[in-house]
Tab-separated table of N, CA and C in Angstrom:
chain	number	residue	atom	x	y	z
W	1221	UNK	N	-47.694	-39.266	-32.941
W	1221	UNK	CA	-47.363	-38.284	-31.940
W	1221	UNK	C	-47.490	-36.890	-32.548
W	1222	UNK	N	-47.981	-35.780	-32.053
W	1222	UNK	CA	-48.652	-34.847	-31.850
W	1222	UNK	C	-47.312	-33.655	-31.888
W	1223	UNK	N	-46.465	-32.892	-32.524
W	1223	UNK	CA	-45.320	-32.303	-32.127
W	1223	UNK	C	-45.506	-30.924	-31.326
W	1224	UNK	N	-44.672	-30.548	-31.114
W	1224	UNK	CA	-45.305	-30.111	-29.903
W	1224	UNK	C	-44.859	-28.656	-30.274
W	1225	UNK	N	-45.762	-27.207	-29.810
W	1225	UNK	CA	-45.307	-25.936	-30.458
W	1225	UNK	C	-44.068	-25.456	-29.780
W	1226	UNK	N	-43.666	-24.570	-30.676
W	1226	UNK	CA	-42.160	-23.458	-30.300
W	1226	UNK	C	-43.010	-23.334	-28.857
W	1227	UNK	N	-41.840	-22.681	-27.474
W	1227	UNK	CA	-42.397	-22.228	-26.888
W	1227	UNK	C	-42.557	-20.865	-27.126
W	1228	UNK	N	-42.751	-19.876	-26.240
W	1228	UNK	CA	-43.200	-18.880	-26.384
W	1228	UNK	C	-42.414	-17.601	-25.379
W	1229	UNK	N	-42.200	-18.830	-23.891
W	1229	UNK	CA	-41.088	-17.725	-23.354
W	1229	UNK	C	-40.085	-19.262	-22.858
W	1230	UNK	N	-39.122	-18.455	-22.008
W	1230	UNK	CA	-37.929	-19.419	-22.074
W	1230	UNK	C	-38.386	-20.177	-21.172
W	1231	UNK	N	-37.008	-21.031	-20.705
W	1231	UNK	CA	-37.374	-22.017	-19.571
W	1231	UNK	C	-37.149	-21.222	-18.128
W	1232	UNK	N	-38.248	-21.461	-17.108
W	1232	UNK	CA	-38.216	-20.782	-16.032
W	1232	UNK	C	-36.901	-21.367	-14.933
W	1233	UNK	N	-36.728	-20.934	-13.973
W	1233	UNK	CA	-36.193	-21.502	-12.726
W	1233	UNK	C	-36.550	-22.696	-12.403
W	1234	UNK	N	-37.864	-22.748	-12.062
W	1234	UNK	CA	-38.562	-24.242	-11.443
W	1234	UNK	C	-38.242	-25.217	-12.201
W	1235	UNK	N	-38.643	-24.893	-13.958
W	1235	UNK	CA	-38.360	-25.936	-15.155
W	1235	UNK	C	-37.154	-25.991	-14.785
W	1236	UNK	N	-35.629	-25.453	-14.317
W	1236	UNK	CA	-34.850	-25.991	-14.457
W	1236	UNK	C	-34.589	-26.565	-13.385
W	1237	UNK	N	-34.583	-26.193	-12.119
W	1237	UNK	CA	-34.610	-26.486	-10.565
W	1237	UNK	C	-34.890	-28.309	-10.889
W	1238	UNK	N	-36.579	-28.552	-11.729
W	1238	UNK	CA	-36.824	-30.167	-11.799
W	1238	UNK	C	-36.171	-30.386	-12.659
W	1239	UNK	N	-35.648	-30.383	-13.657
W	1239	UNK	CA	-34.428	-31.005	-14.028
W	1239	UNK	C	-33.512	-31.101	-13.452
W	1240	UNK	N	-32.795	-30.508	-13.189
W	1240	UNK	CA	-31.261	-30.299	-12.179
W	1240	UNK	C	-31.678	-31.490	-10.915
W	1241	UNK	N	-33.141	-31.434	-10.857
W	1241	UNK	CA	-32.928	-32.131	-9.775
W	1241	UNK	C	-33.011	-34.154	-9.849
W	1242	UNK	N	-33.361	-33.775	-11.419
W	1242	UNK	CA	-33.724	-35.346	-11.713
W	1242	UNK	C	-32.704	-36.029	-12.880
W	1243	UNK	N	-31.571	-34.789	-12.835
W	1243	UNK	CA	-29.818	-34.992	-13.011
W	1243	UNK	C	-29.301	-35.968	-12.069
W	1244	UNK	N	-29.405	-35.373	-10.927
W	1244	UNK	CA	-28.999	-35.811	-10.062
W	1244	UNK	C	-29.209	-36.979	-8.792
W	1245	UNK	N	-30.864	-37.359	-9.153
W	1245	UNK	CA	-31.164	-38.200	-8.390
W	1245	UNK	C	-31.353	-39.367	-9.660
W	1246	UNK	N	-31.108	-39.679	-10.465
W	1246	UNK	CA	-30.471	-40.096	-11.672
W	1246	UNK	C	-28.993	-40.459	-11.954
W	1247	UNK	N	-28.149	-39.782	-11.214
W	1247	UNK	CA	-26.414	-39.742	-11.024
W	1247	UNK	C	-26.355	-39.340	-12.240
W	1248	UNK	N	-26.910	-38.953	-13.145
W	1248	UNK	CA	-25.959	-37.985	-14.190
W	1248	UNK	C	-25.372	-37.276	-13.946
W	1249	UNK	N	-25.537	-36.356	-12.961
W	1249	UNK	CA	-24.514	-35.344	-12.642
W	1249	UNK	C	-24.411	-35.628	-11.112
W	1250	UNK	N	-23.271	-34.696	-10.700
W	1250	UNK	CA	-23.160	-35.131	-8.849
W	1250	UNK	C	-23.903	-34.055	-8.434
W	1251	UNK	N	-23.592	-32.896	-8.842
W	1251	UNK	CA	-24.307	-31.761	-7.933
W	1251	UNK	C	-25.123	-30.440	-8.909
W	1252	UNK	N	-26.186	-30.136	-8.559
W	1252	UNK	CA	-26.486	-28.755	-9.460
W	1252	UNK	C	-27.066	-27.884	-8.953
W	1253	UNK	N	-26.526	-27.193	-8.978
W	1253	UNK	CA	-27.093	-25.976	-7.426
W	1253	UNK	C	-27.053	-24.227	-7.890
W	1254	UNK	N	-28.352	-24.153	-7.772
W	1254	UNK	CA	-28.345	-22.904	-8.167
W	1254	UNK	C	-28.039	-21.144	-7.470
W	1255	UNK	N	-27.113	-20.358	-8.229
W	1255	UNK	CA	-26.780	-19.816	-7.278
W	1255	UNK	C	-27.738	-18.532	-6.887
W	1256	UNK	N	-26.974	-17.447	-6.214
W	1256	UNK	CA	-27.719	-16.326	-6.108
W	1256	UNK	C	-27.631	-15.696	-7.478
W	1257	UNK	N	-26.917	-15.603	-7.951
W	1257	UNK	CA	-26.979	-14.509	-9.691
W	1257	UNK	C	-27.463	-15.010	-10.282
W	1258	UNK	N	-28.485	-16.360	-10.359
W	1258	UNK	CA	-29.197	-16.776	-11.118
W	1258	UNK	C	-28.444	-17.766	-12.219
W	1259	UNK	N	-26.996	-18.535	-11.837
W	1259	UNK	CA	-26.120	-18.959	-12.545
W	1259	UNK	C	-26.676	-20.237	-12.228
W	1260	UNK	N	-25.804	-21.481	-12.656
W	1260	UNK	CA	-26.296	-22.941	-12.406
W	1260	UNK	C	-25.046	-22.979	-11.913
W	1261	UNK	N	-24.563	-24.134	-10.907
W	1261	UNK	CA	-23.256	-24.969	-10.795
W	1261	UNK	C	-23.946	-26.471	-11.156
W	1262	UNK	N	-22.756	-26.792	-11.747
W	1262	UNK	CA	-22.912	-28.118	-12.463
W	1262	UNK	C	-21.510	-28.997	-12.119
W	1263	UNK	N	-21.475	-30.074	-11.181
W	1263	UNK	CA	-20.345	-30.769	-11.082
W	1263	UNK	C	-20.640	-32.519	-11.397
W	1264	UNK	N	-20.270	-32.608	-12.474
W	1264	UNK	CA	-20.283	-34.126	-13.444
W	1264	UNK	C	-19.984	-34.942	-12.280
W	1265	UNK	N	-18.765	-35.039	-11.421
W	1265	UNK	CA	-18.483	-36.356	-10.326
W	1265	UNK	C	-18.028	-35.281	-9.157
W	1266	UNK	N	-17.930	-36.549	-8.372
W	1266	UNK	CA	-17.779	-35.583	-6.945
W	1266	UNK	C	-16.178	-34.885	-6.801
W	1267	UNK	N	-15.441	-35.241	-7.682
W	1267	UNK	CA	-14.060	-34.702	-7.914
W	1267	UNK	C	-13.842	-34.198	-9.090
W	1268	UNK	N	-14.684	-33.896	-9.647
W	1268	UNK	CA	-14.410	-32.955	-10.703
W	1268	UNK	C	-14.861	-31.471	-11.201
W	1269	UNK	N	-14.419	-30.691	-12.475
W	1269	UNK	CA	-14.354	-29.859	-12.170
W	1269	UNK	C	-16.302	-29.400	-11.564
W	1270	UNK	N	-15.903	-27.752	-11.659
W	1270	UNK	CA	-17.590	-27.065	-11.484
W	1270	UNK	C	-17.695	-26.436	-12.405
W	1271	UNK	N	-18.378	-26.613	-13.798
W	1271	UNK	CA	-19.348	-25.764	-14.682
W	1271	UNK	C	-20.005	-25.047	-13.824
W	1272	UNK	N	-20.132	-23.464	-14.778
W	1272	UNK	CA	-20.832	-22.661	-14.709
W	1272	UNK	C	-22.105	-22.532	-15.992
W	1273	UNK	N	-23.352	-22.235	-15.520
W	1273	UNK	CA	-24.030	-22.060	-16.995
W	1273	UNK	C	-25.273	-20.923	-16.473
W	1274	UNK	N	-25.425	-20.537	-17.461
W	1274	UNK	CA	-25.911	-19.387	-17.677
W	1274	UNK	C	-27.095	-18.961	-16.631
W	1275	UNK	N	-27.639	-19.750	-17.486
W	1275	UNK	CA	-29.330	-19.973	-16.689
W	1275	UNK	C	-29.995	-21.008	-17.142
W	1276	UNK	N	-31.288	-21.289	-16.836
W	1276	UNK	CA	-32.147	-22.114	-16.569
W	1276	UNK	C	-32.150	-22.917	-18.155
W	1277	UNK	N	-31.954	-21.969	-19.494
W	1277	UNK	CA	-31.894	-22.685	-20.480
W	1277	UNK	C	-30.862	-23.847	-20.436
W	1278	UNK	N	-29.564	-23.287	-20.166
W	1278	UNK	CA	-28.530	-23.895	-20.505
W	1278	UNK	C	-28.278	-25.095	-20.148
W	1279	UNK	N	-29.460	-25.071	-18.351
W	1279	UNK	CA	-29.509	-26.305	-17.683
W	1279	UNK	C	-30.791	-27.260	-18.378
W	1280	UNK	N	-31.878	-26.848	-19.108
W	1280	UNK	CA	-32.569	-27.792	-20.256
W	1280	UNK	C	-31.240	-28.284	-21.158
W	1281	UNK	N	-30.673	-27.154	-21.534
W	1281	UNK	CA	-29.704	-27.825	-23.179
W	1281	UNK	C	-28.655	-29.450	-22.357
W	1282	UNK	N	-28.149	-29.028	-21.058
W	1282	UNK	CA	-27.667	-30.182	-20.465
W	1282	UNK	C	-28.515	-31.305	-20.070
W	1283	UNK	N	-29.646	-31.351	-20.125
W	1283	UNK	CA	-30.570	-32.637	-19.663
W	1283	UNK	C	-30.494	-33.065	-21.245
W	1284	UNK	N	-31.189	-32.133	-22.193
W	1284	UNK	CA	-31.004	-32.439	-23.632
W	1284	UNK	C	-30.217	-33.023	-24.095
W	1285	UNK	N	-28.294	-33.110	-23.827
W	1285	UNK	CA	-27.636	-33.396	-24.450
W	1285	UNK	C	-27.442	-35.064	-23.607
W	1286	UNK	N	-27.743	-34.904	-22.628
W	1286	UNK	CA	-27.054	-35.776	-21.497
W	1286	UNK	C	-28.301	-37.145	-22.098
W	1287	UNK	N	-29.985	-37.259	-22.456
W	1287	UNK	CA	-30.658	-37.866	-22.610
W	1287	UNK	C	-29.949	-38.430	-24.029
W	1288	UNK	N	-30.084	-37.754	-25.224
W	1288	UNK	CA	-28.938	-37.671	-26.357
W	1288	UNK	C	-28.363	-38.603	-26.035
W	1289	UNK	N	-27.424	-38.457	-25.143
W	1289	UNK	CA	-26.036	-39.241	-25.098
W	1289	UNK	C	-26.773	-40.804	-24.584
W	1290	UNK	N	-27.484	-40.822	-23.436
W	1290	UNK	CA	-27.809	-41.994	-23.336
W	1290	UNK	C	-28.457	-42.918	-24.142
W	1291	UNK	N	-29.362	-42.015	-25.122
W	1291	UNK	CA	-30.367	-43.084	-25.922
W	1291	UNK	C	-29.249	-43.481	-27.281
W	1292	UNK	N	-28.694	-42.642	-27.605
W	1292	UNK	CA	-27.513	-42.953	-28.807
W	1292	UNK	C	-26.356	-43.921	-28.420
W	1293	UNK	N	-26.230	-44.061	-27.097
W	1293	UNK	CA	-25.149	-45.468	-26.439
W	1293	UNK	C	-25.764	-46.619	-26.312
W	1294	UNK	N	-26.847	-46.550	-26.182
W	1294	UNK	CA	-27.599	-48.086	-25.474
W	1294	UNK	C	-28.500	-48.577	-26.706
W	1295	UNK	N	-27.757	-50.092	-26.442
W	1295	UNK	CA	-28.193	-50.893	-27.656
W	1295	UNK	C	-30.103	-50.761	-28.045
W	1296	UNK	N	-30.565	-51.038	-28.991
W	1296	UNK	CA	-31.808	-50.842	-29.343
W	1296	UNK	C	-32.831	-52.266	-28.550
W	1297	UNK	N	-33.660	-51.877	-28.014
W	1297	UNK	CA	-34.477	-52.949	-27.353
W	1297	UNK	C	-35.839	-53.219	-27.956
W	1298	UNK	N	-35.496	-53.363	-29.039
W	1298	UNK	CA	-36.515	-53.767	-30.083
W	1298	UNK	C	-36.444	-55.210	-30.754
């Protein structure tokens, strides 16, 4: 595998918009909705709290951590 370069500018809206959106049709998260100030809402279950995050990075660093978490829990299928 081929690694892949630094980027060059950050992650856009859209890049995060398809994530956020494949959070959620995934059930990793319940809701992620982006606001007008360019903030994220992030709500883990449907009764819990609402994260705020920055922008569009912060919502990559949460797909990042959230993939993380799944491949480091689930037994090896090898």
């Amino acid at each position: 595998m081929i690694p892949s370069s630094p980027r060059s500018s950050g992650p856009t809206v859209a890049e995060a918009g398809a994530w956020a959106d494949v959070l959620v049709r995934r059930r990793l998260v319940h809701a992620a909705v982006l606001a007008p100030t360019g903030q994220w809402l992030v709500q883990g279950r449907p009764d819990g709290p609402v994260r705020v995050l920055a922008g569009p990075a912060d919502v990559l660093e949460l797909a990042a951590a959230l993939q993380h978490r799944i491949r480091s829990t689930r037994p090896e299928s090898r």
